[in-house]
Tab-separated table of C-alpha atoms in Angstrom:
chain	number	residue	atom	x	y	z
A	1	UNK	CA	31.804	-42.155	-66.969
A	2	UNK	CA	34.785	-44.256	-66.157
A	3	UNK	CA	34.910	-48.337	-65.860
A	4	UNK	CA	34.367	-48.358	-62.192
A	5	UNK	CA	31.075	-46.589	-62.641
A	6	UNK	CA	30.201	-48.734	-65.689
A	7	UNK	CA	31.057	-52.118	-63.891
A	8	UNK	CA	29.542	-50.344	-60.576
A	9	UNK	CA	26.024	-49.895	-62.721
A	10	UNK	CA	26.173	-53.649	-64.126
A	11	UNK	CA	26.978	-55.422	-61.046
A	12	UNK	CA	24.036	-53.320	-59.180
A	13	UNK	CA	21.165	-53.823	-62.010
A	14	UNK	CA	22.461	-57.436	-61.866
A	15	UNK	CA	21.667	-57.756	-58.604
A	16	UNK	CA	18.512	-55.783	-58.441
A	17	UNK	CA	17.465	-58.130	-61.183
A	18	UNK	CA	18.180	-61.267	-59.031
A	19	UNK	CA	16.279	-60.163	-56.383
A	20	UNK	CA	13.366	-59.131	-58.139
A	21	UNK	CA	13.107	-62.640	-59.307
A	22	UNK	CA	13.913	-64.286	-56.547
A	23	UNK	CA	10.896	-62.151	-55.117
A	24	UNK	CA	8.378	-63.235	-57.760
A	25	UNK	CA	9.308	-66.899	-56.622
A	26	UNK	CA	9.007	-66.661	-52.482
A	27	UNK	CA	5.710	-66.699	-50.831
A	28	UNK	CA	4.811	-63.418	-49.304
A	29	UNK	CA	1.252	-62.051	-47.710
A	30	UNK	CA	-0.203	-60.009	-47.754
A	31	UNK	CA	-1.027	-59.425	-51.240
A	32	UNK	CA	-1.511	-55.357	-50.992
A	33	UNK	CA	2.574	-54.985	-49.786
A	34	UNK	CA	3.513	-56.439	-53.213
A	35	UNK	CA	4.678	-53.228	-54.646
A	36	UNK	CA	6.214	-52.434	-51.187
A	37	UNK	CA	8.446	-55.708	-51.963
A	38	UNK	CA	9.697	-55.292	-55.310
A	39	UNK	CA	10.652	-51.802	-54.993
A	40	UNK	CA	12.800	-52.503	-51.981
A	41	UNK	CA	13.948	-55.457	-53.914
A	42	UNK	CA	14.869	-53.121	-56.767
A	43	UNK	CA	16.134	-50.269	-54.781
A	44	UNK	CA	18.213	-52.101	-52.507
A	45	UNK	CA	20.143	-53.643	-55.791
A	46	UNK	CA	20.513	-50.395	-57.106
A	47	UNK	CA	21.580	-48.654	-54.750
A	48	UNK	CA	25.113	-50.701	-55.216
A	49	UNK	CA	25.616	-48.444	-58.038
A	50	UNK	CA	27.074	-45.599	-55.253
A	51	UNK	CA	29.304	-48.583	-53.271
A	52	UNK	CA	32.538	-47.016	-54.446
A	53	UNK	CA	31.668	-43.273	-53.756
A	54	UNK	CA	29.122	-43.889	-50.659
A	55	UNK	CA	29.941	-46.741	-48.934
A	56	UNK	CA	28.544	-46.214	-45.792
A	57	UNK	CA	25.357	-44.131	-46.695
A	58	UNK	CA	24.801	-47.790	-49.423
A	59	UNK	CA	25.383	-49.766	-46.533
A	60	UNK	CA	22.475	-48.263	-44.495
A	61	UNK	CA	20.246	-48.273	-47.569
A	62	UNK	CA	20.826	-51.477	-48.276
A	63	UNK	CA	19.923	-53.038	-44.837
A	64	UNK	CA	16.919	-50.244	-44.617
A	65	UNK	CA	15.344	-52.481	-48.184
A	66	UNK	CA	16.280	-55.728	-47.209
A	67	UNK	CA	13.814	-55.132	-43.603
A	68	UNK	CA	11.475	-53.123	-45.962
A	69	UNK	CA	10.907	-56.266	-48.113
A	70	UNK	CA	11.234	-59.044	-45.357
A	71	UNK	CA	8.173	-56.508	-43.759
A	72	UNK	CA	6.329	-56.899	-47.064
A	73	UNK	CA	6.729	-60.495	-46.856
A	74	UNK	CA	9.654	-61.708	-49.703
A	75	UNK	CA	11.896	-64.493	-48.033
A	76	UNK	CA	14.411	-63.293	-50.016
A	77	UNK	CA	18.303	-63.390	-49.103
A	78	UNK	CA	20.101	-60.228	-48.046
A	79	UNK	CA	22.334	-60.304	-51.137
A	80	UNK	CA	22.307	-56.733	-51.695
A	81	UNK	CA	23.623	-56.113	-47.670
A	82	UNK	CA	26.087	-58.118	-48.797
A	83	UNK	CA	27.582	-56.266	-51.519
A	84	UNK	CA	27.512	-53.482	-49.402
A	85	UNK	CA	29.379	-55.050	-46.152
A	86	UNK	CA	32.183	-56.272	-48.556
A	87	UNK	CA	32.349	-52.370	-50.108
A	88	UNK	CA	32.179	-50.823	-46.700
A	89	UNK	CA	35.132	-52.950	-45.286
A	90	UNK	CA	37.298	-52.568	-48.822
A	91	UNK	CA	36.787	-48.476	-48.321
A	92	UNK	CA	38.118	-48.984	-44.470
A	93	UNK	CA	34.746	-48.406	-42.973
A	94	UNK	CA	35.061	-51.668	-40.553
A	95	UNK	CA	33.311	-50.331	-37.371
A	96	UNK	CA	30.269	-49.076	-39.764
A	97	UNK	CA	29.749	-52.458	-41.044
A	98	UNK	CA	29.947	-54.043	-37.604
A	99	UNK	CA	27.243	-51.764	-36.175
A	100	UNK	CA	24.965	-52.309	-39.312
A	101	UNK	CA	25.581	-55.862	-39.248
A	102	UNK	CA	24.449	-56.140	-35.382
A	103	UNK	CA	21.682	-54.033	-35.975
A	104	UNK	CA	20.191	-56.290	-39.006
A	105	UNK	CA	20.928	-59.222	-36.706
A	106	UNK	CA	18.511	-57.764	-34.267
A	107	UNK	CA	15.795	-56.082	-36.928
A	108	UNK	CA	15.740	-58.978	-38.867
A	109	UNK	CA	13.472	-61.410	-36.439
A	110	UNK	CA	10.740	-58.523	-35.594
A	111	UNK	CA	10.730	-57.625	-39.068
A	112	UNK	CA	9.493	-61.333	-39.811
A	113	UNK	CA	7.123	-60.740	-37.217
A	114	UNK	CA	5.657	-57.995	-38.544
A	115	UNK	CA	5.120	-59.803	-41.905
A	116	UNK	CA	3.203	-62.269	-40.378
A	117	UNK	CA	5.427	-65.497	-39.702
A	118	UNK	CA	3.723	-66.755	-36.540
A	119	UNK	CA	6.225	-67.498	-33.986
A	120	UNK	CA	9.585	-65.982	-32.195
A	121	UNK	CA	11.300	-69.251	-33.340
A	122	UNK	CA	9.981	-69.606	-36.499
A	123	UNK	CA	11.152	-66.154	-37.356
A	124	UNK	CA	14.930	-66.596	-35.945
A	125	UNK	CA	14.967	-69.626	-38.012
A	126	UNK	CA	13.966	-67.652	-41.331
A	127	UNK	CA	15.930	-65.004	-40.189
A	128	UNK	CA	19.251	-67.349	-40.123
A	129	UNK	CA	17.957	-68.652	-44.043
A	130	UNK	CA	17.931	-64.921	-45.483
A	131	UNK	CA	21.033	-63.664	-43.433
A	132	UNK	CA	23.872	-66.268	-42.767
A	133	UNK	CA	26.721	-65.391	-40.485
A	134	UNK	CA	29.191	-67.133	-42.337
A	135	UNK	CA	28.157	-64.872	-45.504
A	136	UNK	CA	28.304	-62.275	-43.440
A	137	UNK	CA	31.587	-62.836	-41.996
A	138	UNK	CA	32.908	-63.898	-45.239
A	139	UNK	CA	31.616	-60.378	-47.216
A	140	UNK	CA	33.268	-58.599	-44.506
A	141	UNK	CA	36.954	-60.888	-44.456
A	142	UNK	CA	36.696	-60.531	-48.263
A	143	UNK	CA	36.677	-56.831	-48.145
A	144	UNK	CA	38.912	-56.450	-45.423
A	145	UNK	CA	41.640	-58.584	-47.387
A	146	UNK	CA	41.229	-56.600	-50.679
A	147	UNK	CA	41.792	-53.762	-48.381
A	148	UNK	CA	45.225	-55.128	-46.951
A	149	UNK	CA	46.221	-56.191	-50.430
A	150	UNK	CA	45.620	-52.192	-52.054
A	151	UNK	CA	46.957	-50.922	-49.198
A	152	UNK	CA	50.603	-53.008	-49.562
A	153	UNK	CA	49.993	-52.564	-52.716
A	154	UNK	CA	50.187	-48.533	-52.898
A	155	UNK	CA	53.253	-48.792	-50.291
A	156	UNK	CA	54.986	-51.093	-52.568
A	157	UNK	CA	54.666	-48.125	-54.987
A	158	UNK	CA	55.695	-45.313	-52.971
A	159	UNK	CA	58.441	-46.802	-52.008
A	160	UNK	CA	59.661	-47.934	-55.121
A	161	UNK	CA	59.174	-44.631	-56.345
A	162	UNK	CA	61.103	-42.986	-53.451
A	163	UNK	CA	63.797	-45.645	-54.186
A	164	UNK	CA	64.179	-44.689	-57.794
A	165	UNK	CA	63.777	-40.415	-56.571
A	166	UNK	CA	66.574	-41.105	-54.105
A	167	UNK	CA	68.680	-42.871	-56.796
A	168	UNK	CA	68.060	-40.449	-58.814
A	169	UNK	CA	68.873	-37.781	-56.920
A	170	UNK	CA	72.528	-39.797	-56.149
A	171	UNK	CA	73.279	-40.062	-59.685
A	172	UNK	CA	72.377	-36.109	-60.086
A	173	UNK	CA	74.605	-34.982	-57.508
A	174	UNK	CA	77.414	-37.616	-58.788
A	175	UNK	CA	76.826	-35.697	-61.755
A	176	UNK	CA	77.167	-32.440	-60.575
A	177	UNK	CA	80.392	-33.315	-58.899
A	178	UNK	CA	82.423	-35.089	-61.695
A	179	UNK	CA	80.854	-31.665	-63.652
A	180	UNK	CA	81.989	-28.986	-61.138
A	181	UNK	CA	85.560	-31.064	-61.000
A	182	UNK	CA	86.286	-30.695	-65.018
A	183	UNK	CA	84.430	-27.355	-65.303
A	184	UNK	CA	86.928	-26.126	-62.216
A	185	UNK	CA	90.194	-27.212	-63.462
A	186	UNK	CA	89.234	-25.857	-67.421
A	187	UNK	CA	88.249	-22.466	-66.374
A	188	UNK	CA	91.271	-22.332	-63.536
A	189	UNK	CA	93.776	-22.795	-66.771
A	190	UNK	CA	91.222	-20.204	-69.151
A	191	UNK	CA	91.751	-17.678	-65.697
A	192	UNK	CA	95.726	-18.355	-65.215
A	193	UNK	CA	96.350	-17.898	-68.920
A	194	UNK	CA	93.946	-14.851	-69.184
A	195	UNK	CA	95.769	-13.273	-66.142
A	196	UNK	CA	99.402	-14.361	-67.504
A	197	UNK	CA	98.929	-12.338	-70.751
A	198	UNK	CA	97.001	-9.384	-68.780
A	199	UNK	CA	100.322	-9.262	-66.747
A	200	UNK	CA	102.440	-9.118	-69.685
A	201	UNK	CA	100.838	-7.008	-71.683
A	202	UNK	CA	100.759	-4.271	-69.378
A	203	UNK	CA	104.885	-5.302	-68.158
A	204	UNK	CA	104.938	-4.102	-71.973
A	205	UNK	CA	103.656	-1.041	-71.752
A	206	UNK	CA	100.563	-2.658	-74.651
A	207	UNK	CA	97.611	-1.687	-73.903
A	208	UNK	CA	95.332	-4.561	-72.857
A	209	UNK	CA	92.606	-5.606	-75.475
A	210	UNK	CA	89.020	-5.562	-73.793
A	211	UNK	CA	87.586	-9.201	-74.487
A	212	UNK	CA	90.972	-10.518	-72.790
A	213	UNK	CA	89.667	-8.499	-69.706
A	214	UNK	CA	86.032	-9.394	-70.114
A	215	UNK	CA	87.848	-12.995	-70.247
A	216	UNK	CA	89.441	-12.800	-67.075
A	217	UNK	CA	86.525	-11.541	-65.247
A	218	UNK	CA	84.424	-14.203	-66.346
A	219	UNK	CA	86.470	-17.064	-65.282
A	220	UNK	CA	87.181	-15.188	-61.793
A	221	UNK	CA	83.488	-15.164	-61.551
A	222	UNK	CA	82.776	-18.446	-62.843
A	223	UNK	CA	85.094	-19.820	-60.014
A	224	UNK	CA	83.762	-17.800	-57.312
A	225	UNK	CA	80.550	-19.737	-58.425
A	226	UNK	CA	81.843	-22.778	-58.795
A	227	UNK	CA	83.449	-22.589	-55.627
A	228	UNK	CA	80.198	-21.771	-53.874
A	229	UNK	CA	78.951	-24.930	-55.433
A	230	UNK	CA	80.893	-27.116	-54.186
A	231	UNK	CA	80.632	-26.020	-50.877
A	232	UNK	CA	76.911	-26.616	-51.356
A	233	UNK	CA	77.366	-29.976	-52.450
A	234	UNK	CA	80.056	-30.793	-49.473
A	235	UNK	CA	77.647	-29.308	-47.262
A	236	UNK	CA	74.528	-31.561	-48.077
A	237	UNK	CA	76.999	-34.537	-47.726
A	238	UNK	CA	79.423	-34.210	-44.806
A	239	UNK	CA	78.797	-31.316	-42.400
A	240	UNK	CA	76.018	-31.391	-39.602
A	241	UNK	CA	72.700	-31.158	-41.238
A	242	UNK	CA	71.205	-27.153	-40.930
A	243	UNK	CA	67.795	-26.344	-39.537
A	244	UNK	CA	65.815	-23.406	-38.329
A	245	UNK	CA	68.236	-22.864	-35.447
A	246	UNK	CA	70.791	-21.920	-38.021
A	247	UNK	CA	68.261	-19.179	-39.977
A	248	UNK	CA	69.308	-16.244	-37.591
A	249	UNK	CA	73.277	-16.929	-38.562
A	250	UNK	CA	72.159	-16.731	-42.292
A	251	UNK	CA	70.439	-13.318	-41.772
A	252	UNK	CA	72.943	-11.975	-40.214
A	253	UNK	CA	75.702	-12.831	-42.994
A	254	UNK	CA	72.934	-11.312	-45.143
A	255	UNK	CA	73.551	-7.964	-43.402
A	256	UNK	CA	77.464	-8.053	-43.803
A	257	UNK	CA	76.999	-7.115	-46.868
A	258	UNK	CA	75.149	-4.150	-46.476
A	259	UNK	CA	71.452	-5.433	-46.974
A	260	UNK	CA	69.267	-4.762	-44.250
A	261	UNK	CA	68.070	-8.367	-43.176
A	262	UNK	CA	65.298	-8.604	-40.462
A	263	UNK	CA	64.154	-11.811	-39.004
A	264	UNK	CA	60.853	-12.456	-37.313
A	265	UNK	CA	59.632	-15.830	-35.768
A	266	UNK	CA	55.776	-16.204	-34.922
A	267	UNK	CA	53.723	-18.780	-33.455
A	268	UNK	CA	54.867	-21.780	-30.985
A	269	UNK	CA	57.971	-23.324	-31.713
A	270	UNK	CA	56.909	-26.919	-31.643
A	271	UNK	CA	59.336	-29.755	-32.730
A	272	UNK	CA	59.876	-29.325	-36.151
A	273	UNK	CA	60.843	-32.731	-38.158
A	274	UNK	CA	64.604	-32.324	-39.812
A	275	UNK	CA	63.423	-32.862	-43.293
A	276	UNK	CA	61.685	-29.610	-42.929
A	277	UNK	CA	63.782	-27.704	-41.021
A	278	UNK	CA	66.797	-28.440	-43.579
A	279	UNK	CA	64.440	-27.512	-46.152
A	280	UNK	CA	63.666	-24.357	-44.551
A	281	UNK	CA	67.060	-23.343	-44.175
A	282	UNK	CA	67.869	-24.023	-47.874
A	283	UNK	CA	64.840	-21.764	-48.537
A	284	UNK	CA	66.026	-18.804	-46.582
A	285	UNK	CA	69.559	-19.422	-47.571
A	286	UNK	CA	68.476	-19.631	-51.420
A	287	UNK	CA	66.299	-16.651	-51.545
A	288	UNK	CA	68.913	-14.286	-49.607
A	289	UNK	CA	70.982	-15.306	-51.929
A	290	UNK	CA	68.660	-14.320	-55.002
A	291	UNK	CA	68.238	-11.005	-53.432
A	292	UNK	CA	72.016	-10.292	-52.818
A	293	UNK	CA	73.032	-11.140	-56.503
A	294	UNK	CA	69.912	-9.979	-58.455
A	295	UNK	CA	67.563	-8.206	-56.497
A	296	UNK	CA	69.473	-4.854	-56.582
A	297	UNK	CA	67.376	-4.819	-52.886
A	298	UNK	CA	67.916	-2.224	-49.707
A	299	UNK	CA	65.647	-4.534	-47.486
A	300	UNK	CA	64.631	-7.922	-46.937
A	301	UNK	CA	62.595	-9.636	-44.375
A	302	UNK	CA	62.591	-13.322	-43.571
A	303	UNK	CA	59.648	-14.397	-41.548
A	304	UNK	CA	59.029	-17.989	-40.286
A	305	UNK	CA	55.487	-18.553	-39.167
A	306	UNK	CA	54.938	-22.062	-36.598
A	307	UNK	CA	51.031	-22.887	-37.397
A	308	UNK	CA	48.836	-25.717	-36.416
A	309	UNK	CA	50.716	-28.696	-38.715
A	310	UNK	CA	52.001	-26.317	-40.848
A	311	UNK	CA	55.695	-24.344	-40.703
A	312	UNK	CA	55.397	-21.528	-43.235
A	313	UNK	CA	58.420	-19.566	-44.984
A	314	UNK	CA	58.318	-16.053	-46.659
A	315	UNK	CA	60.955	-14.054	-47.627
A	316	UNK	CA	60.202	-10.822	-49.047
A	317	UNK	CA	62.362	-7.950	-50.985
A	318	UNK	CA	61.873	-4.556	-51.751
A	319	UNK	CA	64.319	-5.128	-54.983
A	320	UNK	CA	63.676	-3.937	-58.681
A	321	UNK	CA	61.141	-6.573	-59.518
A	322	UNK	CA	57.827	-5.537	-60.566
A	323	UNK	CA	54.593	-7.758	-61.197
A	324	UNK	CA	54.668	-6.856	-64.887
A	325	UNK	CA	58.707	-8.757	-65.446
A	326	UNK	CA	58.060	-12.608	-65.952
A	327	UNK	CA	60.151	-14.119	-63.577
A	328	UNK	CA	62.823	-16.909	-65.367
A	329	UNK	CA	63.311	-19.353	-62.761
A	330	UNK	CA	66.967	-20.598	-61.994
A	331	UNK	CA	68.392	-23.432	-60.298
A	332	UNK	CA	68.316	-22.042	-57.214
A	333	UNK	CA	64.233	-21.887	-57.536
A	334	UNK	CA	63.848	-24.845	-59.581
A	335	UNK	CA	66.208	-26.389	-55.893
A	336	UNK	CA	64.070	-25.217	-53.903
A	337	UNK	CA	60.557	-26.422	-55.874
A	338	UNK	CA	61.988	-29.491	-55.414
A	339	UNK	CA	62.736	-29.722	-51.862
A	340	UNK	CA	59.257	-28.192	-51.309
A	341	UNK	CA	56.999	-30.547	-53.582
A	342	UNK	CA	59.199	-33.814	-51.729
A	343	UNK	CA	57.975	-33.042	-48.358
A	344	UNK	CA	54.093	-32.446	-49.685
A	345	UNK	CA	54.716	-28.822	-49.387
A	346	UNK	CA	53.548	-25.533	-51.570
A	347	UNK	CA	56.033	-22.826	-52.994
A	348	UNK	CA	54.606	-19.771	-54.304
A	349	UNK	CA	57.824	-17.653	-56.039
A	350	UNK	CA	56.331	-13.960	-57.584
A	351	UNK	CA	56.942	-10.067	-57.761
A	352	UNK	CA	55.037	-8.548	-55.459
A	353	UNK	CA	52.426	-5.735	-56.084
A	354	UNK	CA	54.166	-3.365	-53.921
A	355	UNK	CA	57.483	-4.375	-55.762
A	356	UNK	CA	59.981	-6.598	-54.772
A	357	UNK	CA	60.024	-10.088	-54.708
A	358	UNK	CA	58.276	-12.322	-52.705
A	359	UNK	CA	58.734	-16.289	-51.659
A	360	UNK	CA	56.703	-18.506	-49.698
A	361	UNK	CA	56.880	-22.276	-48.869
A	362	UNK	CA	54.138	-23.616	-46.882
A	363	UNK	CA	55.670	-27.376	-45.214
A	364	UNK	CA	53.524	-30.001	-43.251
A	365	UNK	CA	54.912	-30.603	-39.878
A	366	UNK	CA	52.501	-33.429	-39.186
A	367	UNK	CA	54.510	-36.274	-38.214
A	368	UNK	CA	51.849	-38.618	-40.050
């Protein structure tokens, strides 16, 4: 049980305890609705014990005891009602506690009728003693400014947690930058010297040992990738932002070099907000590239699906992966993870039973 249920529990036996005794004090007739009373009593200050997970469903209880003992005859305040106006507001529920609170305002006078007071005035002026309007008004302001204060509260958060994400993210690709810079100018001198003594051993008629050839493929290749990084890196930063109107050109670059890309587009094509379509493109871009370097693939099909507040992504391969290898995820997954899970979206990265591999990003598109 957590605190909020314990404190829950203690303020509603509290107040079912005040009531009962407040009960035991007030006149009431007739004598035979006595156990009518109290239990209404009772039940309506237990029933606080839900406020927090039930708001509205307390709120109706609530008012449904307080008439139940007013029938039975206990001139007892509405406290309970109370509670439950001020917990209805705080969960949002405004227009629920307005109706309830109009509809007690007009139960409240027959109800007294029915338990015997003997006029119409008489009963709108005990009616006004066991339901005030300014405690009424002031349960509901409370609530509504507890609200207003949780709510600024929690955006306050967020965005001091986006604030420190986009920071973050700043400082990472600072990082990566000052990285790529050194890493490119160490392995351009490890490449030029590696090719220099290639060159002259073979000008010498020697024959070339194998690790300085393993050597100079590396750092060709680690440049090549390094060089694709950058241009990453540049892209994010200074050329026009990418989108789903840019997929097509990615698939066909995909089929220059000799995989056989297909591209299919269902559903309406709605406006789609930027965030997501960049994000989408990086997907498509990311996982084509997965399947060119590692998939050892024939085919791949990229298929963008436009649903009802939802833009979904898959990318499938027919490559050498099989649902019994474990997957190691690279950057270029743990990239796009990241992207996915900042928008609110799902990414679901696995061999596929058929084999192949098979991604999938599910992003919200609703503007709220």
């Amino acid at each position: 049980m957590s605190r909020a249920q314990v404190v829950d529990g203690v303020i509603a036996a509290g107040v079912a305890a005040a009531l009962v005794v407040a009960g035991r004090s007030a006149t009431h007739t007739p004598a035979d609705l006595d156990v009518l009373g109290y239990a209404a009593l009772a039940a309506g200050g237990l029933a606080l014990a839900a406020r927090r997970r039930m708001p509205v469903a307390v709120l109706a209880a609530t008012a449904i005891c307080a008439l139940a003992y007013q029938v039975a005859g206990f001139e007892v305040p509405v406290v309970a009602y109370l509670f439950a106006v001020y917990a209805a507001v705080r969960a949002g529920h405004r227009i629920a506690a307005i109706v309830a609170s109009v509809l007690m305002l007009v139960a409240l006078p027959p109800a007294l009728l029915a338990s015997g007071v003997p006029d119409t005035g008489a009963a709108f002026t005990q009616a006004r003693d066991v339901l005030q309007l300014a405690w009424l008004i002031a349960a509901g302001a409370a609530g509504e400014a507890l609200r207003q204060a949780e709510r600024r509260a929690d955006e306050a958060e967020r965005t001091r947690e986006e604030t420190a994400r986009r920071r973050a993210d700043e400082e990472r690709l600072h990082i990566a930058r000052e990285l790529h810079d050194s890493l490119t100018h160490q392995i351009s001198v490890i490449k030029v010297q590696a090719e220099v003594a290639v060159h002259l051993a073979r000008k010498r008629g020697e024959e070339v040992p194998e690790a300085l050839l393993a050597i100079r493929e590396a750092g060709r290749e680690a440049t090549r990738e390094l060089r694709a990084t950058l241009e990453a890196l540049r892209d994010d930063d200074q050329d026009p932002p990418r989108g789903l109107d840019d997929v097509p050109d990615l698939v066909r670059r995909a089929r220059t070099t000799g995989l056989d890309a297909q591209l299919t587009v269902e559903g309406p094509r709605d406006a789609v907000p930027a965030a997501v379509g960049r994000t989408a493109y990086r997907i498509v871009q990311e996982s084509l590239t997965n399947v060119a370097r590692h998939a050892a693939a024939a085919t791949a099909s990229v298929r963008i699906d436009h649903r009802p507040g939802t833009l979904v992504i898959r990318v499938d391969d027919d490559g050498k992966a099989t649902v019994d290898t474990v997957p190691e995820p690279g950057v270029g997954l743990l990239g796009m993870r990241e992207r996915v899970t900042a928008l609110g979206g799902r990414l679901e990265a696995a061999p596929r039973r058929e084999g192949g591999f098979r991604v999938q990003a599910e992003l919200p598109v609703d503007p709220a």
